[in-house]
PDB file of C-alpha atoms and ligand atoms in Angstrom:
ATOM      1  CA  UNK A 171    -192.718-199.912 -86.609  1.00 41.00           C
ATOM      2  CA  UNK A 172    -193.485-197.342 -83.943  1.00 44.00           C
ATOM      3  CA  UNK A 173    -191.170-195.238 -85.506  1.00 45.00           C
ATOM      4  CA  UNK A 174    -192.525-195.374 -88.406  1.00 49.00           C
ATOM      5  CA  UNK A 175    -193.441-192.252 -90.587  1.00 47.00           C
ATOM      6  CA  UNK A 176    -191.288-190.109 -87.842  1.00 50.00           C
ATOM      7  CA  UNK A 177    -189.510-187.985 -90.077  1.00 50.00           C
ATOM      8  CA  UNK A 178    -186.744-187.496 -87.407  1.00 56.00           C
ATOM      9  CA  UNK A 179    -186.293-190.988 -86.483  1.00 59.00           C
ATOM     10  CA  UNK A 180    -182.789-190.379 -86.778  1.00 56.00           C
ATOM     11  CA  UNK A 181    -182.131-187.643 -84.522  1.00 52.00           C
ATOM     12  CA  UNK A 182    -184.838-188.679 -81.684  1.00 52.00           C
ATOM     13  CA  UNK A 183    -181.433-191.106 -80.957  1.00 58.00           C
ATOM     14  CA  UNK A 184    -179.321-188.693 -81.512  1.00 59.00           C
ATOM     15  CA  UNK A 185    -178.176-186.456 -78.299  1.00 59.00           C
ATOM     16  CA  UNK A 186    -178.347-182.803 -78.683  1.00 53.00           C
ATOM     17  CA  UNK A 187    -174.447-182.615 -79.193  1.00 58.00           C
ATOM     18  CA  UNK A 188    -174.556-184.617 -82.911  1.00 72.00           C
ATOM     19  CA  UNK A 189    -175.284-183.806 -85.848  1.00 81.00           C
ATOM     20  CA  UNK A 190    -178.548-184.954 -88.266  1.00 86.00           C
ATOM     21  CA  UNK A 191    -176.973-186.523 -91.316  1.00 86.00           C
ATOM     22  CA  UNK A 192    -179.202-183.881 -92.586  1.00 89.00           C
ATOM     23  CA  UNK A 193    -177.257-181.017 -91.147  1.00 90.00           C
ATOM     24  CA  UNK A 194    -174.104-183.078 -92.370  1.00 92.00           C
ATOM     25  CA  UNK A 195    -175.167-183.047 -95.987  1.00 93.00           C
ATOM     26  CA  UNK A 196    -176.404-178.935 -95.353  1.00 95.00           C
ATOM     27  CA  UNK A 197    -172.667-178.604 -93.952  1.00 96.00           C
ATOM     28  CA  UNK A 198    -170.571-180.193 -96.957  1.00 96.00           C
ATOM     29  CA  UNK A 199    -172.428-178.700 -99.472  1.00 97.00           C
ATOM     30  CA  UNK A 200    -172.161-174.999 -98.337  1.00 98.00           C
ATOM     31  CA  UNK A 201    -168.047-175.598 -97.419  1.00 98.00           C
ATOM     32  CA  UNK A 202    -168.023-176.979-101.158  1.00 98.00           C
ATOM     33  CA  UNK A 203    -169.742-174.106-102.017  1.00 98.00           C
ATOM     34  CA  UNK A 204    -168.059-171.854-100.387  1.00 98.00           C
ATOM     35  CA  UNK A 205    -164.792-173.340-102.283  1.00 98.00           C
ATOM     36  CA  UNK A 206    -165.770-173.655-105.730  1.00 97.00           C
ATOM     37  CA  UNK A 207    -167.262-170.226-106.017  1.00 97.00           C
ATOM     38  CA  UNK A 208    -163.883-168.406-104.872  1.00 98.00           C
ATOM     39  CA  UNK A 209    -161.782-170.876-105.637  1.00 96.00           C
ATOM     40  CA  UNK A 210    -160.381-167.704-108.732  1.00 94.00           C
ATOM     41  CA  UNK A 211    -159.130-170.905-111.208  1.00 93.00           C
ATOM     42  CA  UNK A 212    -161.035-173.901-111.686  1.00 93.00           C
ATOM     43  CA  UNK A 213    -159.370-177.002-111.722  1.00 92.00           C
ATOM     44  CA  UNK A 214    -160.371-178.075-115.055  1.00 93.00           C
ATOM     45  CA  UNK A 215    -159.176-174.849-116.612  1.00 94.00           C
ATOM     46  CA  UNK A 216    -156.098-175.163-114.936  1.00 95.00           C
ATOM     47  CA  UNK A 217    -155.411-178.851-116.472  1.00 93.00           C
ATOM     48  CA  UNK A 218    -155.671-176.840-119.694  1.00 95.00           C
ATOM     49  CA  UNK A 219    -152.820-174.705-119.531  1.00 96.00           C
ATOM     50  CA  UNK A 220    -150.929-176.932-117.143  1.00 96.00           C
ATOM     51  CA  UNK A 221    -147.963-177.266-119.612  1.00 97.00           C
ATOM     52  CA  UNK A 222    -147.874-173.690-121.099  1.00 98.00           C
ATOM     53  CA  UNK A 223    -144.568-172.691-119.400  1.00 98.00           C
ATOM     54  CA  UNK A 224    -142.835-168.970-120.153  1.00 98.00           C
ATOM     55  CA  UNK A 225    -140.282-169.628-122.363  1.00 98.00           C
ATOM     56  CA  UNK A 226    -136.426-168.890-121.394  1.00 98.00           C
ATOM     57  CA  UNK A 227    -136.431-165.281-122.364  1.00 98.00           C
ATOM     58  CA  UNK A 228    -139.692-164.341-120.891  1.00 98.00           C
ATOM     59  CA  UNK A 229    -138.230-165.749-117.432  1.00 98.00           C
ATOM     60  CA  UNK A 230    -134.781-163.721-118.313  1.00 98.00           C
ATOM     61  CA  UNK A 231    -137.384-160.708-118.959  1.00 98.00           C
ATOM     62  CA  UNK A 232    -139.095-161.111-115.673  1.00 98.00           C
ATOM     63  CA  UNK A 233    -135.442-161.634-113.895  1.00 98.00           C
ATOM     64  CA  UNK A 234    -134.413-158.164-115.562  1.00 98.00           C
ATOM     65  CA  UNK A 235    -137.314-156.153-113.587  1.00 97.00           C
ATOM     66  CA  UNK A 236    -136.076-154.237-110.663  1.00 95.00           C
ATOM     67  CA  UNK A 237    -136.627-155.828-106.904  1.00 94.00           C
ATOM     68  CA  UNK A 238    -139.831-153.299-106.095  1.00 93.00           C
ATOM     69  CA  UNK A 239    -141.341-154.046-108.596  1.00 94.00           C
ATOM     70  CA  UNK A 240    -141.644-157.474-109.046  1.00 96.00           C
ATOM     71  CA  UNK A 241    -142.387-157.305-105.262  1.00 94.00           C
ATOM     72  CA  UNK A 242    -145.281-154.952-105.927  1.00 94.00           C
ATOM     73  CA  UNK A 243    -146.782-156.893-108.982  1.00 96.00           C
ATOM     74  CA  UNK A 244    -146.603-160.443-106.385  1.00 96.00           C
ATOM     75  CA  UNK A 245    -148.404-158.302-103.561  1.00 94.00           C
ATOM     76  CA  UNK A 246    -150.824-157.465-106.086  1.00 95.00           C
ATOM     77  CA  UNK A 247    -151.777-161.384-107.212  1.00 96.00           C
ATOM     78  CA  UNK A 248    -151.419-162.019-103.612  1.00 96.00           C
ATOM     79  CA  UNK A 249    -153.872-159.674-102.373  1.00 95.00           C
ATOM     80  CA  UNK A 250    -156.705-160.426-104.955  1.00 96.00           C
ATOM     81  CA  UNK A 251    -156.100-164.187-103.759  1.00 96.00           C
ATOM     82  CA  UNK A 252    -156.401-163.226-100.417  1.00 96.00           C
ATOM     83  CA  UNK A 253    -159.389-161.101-100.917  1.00 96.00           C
ATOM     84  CA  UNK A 254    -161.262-164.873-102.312  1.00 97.00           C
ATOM     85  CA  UNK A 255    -160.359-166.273 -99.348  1.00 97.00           C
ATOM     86  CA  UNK A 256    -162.035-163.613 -97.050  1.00 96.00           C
ATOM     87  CA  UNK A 257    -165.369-164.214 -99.463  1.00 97.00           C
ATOM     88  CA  UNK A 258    -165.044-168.127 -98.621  1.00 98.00           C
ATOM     89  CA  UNK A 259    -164.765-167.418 -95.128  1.00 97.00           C
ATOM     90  CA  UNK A 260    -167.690-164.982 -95.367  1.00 97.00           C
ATOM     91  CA  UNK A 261    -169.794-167.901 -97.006  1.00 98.00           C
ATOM     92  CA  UNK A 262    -168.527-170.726 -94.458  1.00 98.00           C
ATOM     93  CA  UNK A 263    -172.137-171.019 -92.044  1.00 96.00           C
ATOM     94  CA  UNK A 264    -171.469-169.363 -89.183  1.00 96.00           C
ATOM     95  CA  UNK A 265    -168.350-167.372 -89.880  1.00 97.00           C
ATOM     96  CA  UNK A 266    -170.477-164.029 -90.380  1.00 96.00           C
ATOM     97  CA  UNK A 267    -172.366-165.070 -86.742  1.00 96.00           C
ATOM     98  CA  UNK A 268    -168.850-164.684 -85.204  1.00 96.00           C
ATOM     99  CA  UNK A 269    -167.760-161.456 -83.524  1.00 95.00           C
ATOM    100  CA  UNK A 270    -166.156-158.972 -85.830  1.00 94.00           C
ATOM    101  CA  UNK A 271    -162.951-159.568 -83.828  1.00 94.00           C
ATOM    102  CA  UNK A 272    -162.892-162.385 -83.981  1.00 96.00           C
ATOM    103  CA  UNK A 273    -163.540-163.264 -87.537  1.00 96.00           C
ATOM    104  CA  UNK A 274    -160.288-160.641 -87.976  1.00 95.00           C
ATOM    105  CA  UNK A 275    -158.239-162.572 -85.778  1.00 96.00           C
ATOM    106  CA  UNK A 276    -159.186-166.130 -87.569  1.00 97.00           C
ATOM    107  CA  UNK A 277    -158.186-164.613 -91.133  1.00 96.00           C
ATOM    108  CA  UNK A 278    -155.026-162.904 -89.805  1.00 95.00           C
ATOM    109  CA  UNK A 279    -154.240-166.163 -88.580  1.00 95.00           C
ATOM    110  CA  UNK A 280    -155.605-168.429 -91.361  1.00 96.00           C
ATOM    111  CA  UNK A 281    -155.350-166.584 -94.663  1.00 96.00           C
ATOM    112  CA  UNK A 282    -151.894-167.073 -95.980  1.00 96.00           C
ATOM    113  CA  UNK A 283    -151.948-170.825 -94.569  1.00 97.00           C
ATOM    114  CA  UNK A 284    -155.138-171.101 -97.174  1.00 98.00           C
ATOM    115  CA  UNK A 285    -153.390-169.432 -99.423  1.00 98.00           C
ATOM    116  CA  UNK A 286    -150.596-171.959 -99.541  1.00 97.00           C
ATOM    117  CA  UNK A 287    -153.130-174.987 -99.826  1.00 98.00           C
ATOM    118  CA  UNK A 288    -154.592-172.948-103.109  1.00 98.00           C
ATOM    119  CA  UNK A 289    -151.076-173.057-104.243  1.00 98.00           C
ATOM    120  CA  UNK A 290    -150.763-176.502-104.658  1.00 97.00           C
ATOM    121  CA  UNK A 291    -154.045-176.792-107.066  1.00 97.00           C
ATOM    122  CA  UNK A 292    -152.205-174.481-109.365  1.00 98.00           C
ATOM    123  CA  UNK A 293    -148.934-176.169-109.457  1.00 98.00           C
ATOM    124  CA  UNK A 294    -147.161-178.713-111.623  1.00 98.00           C
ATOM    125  CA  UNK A 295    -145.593-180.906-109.808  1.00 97.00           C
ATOM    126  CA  UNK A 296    -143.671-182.732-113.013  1.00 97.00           C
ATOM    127  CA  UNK A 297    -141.949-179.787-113.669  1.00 97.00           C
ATOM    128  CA  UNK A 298    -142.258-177.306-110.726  1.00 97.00           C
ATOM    129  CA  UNK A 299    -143.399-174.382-112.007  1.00 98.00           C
ATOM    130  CA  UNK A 300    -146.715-172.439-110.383  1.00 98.00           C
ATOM    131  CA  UNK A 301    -149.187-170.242-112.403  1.00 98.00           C
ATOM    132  CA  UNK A 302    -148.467-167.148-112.453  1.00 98.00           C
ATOM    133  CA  UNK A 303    -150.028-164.306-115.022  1.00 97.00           C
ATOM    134  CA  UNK A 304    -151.471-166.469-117.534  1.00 96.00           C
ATOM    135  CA  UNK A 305    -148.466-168.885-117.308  1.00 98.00           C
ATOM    136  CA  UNK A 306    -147.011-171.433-115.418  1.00 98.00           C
ATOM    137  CA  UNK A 307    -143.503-170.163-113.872  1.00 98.00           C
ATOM    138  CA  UNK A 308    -140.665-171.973-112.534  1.00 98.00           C
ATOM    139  CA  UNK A 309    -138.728-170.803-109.266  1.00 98.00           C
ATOM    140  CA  UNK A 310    -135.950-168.926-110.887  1.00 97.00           C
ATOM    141  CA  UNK A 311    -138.486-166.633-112.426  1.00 98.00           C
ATOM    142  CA  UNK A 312    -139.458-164.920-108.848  1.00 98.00           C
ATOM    143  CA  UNK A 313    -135.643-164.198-108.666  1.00 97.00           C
ATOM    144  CA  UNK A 314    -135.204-160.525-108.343  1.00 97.00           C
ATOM    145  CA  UNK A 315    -137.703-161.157-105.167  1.00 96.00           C
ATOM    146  CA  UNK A 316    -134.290-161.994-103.282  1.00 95.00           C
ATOM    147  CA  UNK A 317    -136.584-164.693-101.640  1.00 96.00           C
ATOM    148  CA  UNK A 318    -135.790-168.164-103.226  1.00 96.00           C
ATOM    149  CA  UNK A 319    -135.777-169.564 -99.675  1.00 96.00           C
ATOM    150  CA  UNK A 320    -139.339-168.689 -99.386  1.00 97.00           C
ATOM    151  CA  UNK A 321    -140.653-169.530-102.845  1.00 98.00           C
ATOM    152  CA  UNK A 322    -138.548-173.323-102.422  1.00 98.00           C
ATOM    153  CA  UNK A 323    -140.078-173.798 -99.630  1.00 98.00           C
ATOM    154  CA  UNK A 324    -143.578-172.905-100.734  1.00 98.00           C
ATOM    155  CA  UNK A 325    -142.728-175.525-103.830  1.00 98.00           C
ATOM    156  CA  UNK A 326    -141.945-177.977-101.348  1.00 98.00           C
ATOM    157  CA  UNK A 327    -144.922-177.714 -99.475  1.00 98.00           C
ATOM    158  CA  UNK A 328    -146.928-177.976-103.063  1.00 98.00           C
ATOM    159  CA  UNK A 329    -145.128-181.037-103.456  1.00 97.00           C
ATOM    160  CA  UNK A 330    -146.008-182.435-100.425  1.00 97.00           C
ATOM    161  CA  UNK A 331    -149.818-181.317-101.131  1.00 97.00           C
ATOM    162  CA  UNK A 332    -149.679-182.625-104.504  1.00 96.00           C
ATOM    163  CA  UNK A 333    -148.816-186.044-103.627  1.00 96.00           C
ATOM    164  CA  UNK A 334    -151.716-186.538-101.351  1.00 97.00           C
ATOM    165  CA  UNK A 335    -154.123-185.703-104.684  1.00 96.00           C
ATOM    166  CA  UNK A 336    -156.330-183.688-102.376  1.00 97.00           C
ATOM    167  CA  UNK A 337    -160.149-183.493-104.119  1.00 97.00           C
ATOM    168  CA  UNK A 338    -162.029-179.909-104.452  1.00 97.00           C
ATOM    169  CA  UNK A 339    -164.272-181.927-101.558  1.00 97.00           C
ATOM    170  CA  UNK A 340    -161.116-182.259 -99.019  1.00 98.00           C
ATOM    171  CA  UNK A 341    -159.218-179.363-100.191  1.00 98.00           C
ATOM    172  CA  UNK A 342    -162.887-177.104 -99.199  1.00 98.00           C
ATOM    173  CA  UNK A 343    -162.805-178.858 -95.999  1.00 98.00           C
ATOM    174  CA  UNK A 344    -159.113-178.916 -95.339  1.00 98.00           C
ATOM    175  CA  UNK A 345    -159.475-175.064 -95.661  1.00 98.00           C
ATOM    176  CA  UNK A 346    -162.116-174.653 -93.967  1.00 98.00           C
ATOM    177  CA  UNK A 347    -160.854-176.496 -90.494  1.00 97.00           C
ATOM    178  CA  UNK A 348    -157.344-174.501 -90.301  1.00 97.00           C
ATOM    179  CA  UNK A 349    -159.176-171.064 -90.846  1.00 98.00           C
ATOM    180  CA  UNK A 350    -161.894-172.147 -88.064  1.00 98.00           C
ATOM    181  CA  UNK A 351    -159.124-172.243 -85.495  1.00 98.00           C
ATOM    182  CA  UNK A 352    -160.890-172.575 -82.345  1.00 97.00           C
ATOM    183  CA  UNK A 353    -156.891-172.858 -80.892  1.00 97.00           C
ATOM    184  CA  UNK A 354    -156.164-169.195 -81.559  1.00 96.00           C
ATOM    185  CA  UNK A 355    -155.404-166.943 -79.041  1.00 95.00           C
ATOM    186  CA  UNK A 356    -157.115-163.780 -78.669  1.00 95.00           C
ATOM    187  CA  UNK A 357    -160.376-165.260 -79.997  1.00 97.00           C
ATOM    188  CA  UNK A 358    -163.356-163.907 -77.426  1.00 97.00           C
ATOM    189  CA  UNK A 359    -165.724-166.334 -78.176  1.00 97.00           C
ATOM    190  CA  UNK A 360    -163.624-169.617 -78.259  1.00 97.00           C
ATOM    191  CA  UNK A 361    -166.591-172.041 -77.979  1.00 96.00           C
ATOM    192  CA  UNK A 362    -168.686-170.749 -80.705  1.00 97.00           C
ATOM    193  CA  UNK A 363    -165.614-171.627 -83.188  1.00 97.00           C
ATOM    194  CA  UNK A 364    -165.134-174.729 -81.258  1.00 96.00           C
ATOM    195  CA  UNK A 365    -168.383-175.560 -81.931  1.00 95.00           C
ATOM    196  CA  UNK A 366    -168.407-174.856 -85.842  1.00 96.00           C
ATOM    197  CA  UNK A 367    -164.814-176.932 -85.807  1.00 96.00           C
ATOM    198  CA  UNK A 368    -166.625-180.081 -84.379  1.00 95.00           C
ATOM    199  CA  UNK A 369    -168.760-180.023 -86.964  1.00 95.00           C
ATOM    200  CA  UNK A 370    -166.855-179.692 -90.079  1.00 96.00           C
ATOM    201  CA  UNK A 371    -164.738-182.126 -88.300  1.00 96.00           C
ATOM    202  CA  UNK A 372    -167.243-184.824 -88.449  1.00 94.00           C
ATOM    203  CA  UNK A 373    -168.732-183.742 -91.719  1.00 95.00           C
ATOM    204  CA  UNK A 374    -164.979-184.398 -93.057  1.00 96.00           C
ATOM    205  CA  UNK A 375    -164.230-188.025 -91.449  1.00 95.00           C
ATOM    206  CA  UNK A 376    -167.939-188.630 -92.606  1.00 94.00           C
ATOM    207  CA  UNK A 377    -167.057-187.745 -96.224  1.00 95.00           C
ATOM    208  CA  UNK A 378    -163.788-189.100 -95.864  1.00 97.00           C
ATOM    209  CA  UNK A 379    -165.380-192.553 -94.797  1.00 95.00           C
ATOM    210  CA  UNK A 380    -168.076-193.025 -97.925  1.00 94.00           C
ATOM    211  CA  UNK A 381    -164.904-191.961-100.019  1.00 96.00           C
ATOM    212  CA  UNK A 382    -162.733-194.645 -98.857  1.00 97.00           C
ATOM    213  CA  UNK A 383    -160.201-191.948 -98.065  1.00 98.00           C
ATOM    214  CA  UNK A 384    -159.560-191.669 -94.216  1.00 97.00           C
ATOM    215  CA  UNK A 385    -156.202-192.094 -95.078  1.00 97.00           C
ATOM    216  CA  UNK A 386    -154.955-188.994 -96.302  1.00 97.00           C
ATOM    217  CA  UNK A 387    -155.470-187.746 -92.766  1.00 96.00           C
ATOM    218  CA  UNK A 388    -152.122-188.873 -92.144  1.00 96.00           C
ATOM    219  CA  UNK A 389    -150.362-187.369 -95.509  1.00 96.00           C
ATOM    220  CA  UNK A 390    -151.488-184.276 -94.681  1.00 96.00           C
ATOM    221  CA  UNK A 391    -148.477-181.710 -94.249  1.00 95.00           C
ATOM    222  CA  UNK A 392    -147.932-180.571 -90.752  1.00 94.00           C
ATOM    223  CA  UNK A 393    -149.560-177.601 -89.285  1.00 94.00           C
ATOM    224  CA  UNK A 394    -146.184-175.904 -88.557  1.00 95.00           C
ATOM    225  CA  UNK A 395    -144.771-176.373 -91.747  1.00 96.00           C
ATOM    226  CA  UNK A 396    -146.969-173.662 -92.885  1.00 97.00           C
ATOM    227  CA  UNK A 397    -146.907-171.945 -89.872  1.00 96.00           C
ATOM    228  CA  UNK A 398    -143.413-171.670 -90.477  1.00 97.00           C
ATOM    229  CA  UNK A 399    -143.469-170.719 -93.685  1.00 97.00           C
ATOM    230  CA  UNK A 400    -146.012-168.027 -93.137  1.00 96.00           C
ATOM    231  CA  UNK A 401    -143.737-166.857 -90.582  1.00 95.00           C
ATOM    232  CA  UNK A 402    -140.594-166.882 -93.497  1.00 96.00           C
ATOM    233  CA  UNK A 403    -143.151-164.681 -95.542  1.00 95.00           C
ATOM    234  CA  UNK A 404    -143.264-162.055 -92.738  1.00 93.00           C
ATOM    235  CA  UNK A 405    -139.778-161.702 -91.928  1.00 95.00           C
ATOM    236  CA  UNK A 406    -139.038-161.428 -95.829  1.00 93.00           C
ATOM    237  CA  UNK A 407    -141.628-158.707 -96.083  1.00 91.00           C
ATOM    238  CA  UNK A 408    -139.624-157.081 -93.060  1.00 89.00           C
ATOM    239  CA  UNK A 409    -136.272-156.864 -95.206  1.00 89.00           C
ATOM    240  CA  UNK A 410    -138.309-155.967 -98.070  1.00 90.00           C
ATOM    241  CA  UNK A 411    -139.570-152.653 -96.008  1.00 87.00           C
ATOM    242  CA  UNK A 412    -136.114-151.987 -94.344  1.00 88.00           C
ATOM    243  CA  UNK A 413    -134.336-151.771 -97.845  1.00 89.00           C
ATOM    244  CA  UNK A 414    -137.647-149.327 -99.426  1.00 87.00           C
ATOM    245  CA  UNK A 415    -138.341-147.593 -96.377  1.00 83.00           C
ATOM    246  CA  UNK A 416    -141.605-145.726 -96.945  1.00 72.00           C
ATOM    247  CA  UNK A 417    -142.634-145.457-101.045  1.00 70.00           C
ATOM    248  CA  UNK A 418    -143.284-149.508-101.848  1.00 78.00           C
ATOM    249  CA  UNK A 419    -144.975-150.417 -99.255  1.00 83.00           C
ATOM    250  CA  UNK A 420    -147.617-147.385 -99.262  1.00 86.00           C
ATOM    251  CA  UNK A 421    -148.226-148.801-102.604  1.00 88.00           C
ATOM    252  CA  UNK A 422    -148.939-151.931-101.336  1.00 91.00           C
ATOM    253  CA  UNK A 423    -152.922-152.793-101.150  1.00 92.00           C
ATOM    254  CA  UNK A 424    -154.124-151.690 -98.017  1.00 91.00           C
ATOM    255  CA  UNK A 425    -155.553-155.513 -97.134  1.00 92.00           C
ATOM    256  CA  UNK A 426    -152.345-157.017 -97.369  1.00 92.00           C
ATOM    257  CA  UNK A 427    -150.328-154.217 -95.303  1.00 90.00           C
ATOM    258  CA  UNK A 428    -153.629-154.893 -92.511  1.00 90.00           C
ATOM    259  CA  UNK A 429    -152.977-158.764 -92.902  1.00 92.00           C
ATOM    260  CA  UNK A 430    -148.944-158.910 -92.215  1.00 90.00           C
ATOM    261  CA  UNK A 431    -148.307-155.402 -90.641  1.00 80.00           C
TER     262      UNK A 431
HETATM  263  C1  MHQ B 535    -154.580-168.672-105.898  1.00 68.88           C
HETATM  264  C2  MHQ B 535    -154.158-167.743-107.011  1.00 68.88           C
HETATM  265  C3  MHQ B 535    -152.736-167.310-106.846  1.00 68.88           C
HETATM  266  C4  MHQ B 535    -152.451-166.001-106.930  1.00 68.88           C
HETATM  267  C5  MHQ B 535    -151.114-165.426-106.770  1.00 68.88           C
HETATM  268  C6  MHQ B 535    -143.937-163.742-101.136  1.00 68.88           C
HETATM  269  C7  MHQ B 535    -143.719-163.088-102.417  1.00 68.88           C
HETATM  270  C8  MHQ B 535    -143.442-161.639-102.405  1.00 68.88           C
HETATM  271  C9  MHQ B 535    -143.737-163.719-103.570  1.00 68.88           C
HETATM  272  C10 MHQ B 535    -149.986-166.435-106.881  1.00 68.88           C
HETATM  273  C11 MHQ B 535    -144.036-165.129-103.888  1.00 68.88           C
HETATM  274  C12 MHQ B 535    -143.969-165.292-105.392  1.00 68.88           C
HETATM  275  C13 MHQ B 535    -148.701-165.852-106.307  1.00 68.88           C
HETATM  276  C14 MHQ B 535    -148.133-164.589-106.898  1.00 68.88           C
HETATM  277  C15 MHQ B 535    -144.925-166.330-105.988  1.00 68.88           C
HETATM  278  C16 MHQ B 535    -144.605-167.711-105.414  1.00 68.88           C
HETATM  279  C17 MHQ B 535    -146.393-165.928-105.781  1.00 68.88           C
HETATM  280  C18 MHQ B 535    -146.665-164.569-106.449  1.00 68.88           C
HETATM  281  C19 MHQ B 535    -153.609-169.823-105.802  1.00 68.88           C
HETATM  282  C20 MHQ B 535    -152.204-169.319-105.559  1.00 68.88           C
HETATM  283  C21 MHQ B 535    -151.698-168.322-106.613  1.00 68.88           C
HETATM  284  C22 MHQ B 535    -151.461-169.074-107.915  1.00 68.88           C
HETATM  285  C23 MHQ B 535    -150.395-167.672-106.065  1.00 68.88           C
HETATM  286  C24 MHQ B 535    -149.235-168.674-105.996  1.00 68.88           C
HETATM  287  C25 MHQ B 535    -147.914-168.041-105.521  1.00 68.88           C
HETATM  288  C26 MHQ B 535    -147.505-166.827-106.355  1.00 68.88           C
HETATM  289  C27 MHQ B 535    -147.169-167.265-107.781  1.00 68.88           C
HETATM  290  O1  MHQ B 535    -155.886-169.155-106.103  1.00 68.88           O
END
């Protein structure tokens, strides 16, 4: 009764290292945000077209189209992808506050890896194919890429990510928490990430908790399967420019030749 009419009860008990519920609820809503307005497809949408796959001859007309190319048009999708997932990390609270170096180091580090975990909300995983250009595309499609290593394993890892039926809510999260790396070298201010990390960390098991769904924590794919895979990406890039020296990759956007130079 003392207490009563305090309108921070809560965090008079609370030491100055927590969190309000308050600030929780301010947290989870701008991460969901953050998602859903640069998320490019929306889910629903997506569940739409989910079955309208190119047709034999389409694939055998994308297979036709010379290496460069089909590398350029890929860059291309990749790169406006990419470019979303700088705006969500502009949007994330406290990302902006960061130091300009090191909000280039986090994305360096972090953007492909989100771009992976997009992947999986725009893949089918009944009959493996991934949207691509108005259409959802199987493997053999990407072909004349001379990367089917890369793209498998990329299909795998959607697998993987499908199977744990990841929520807009823990997929915004999820994201959020591997491009807030407070583990990355070269970062100057390590404690001011570590400090946004803790708290999307506890606004996550918090949601996690009301949603019955602490369990996914340990479905999740490993960290260093998409390290490695982001890691695959680069050295195929690497080929890519020793076989074109010079003309394809100036026409590559100038974001994704700063991202994986
Ligand atoms: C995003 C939207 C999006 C955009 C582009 C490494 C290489 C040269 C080729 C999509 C890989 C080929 C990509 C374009 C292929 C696997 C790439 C090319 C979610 C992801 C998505 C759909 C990308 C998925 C992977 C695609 C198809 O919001």
């Amino acid at each position: 009764p003392e207490f009563h009419g305090n309108p921070n009860f809560a965090s008079c008990l609370l030491p100055d290292h927590l969190i309000s519920m308050a600030e929780l609820d301010l947290l989870t809503q701008n991460v969901v945000c953050a998602h859903s307005e640069t998320c490019q497809f929306l889910q629903e949408n997506l569940q739409v077209i989910r079955w309208e796959t190119f047709s034999q001859s389409e694939v055998h007309g994308f297979q036709q189209k010379p290496m460069d190319h089909m590398w350029e048009r890929c860059v291309c999708h990749i790169t406006n992808a990419i470019q979303q997932i700088v705006e969500f990390a502009k949007r994330l609270n406290g990302f902006m506050e960061l130091n300009p170096n090191d909000q280039i180091v986090l994305l360096k580090a972090g953007a492909m890896e989100l771009l992976l975990l997009r992947m999986s909300r725009a893949f089918n995983c009944y009959n493996n194919t991934i949207f691509f250009e108005g259409k959802y595309a199987p493997l053999d499609l990407f072909q004349s890429l001379g990367c089917n290593d890369l793209i498998s394993a990329m299909f795998d890892l959607c697998h993987s990510l499908c199977a744990v039926n990841l929520s807009e809510y823990e997929m915004a999260f999820y994201s959020a928490m591997i491009l807030l790396d407070p583990t990355q070298p070269w970062l100057q201010e390590k404690e001011k990430v570590q400090s946004l990390h803790v708290k999307l960390d506890v606004a996550f098991r918090n949601l996690l908790r009301r949603t019955h769904r602490e369990s996914i924590l340990g479905k999740l794919p490993q960290r260093g399967r998409l390290l490695s895979i982001c890691q695959v990406h680069m050295e195929k890039l690497k080929v890519f420019r020793q076989m074109y020296p010079g003309m394809a990759w100036e026409r590559f956007p100038p974001l994704y030749r700063e991202l994986f130079v």
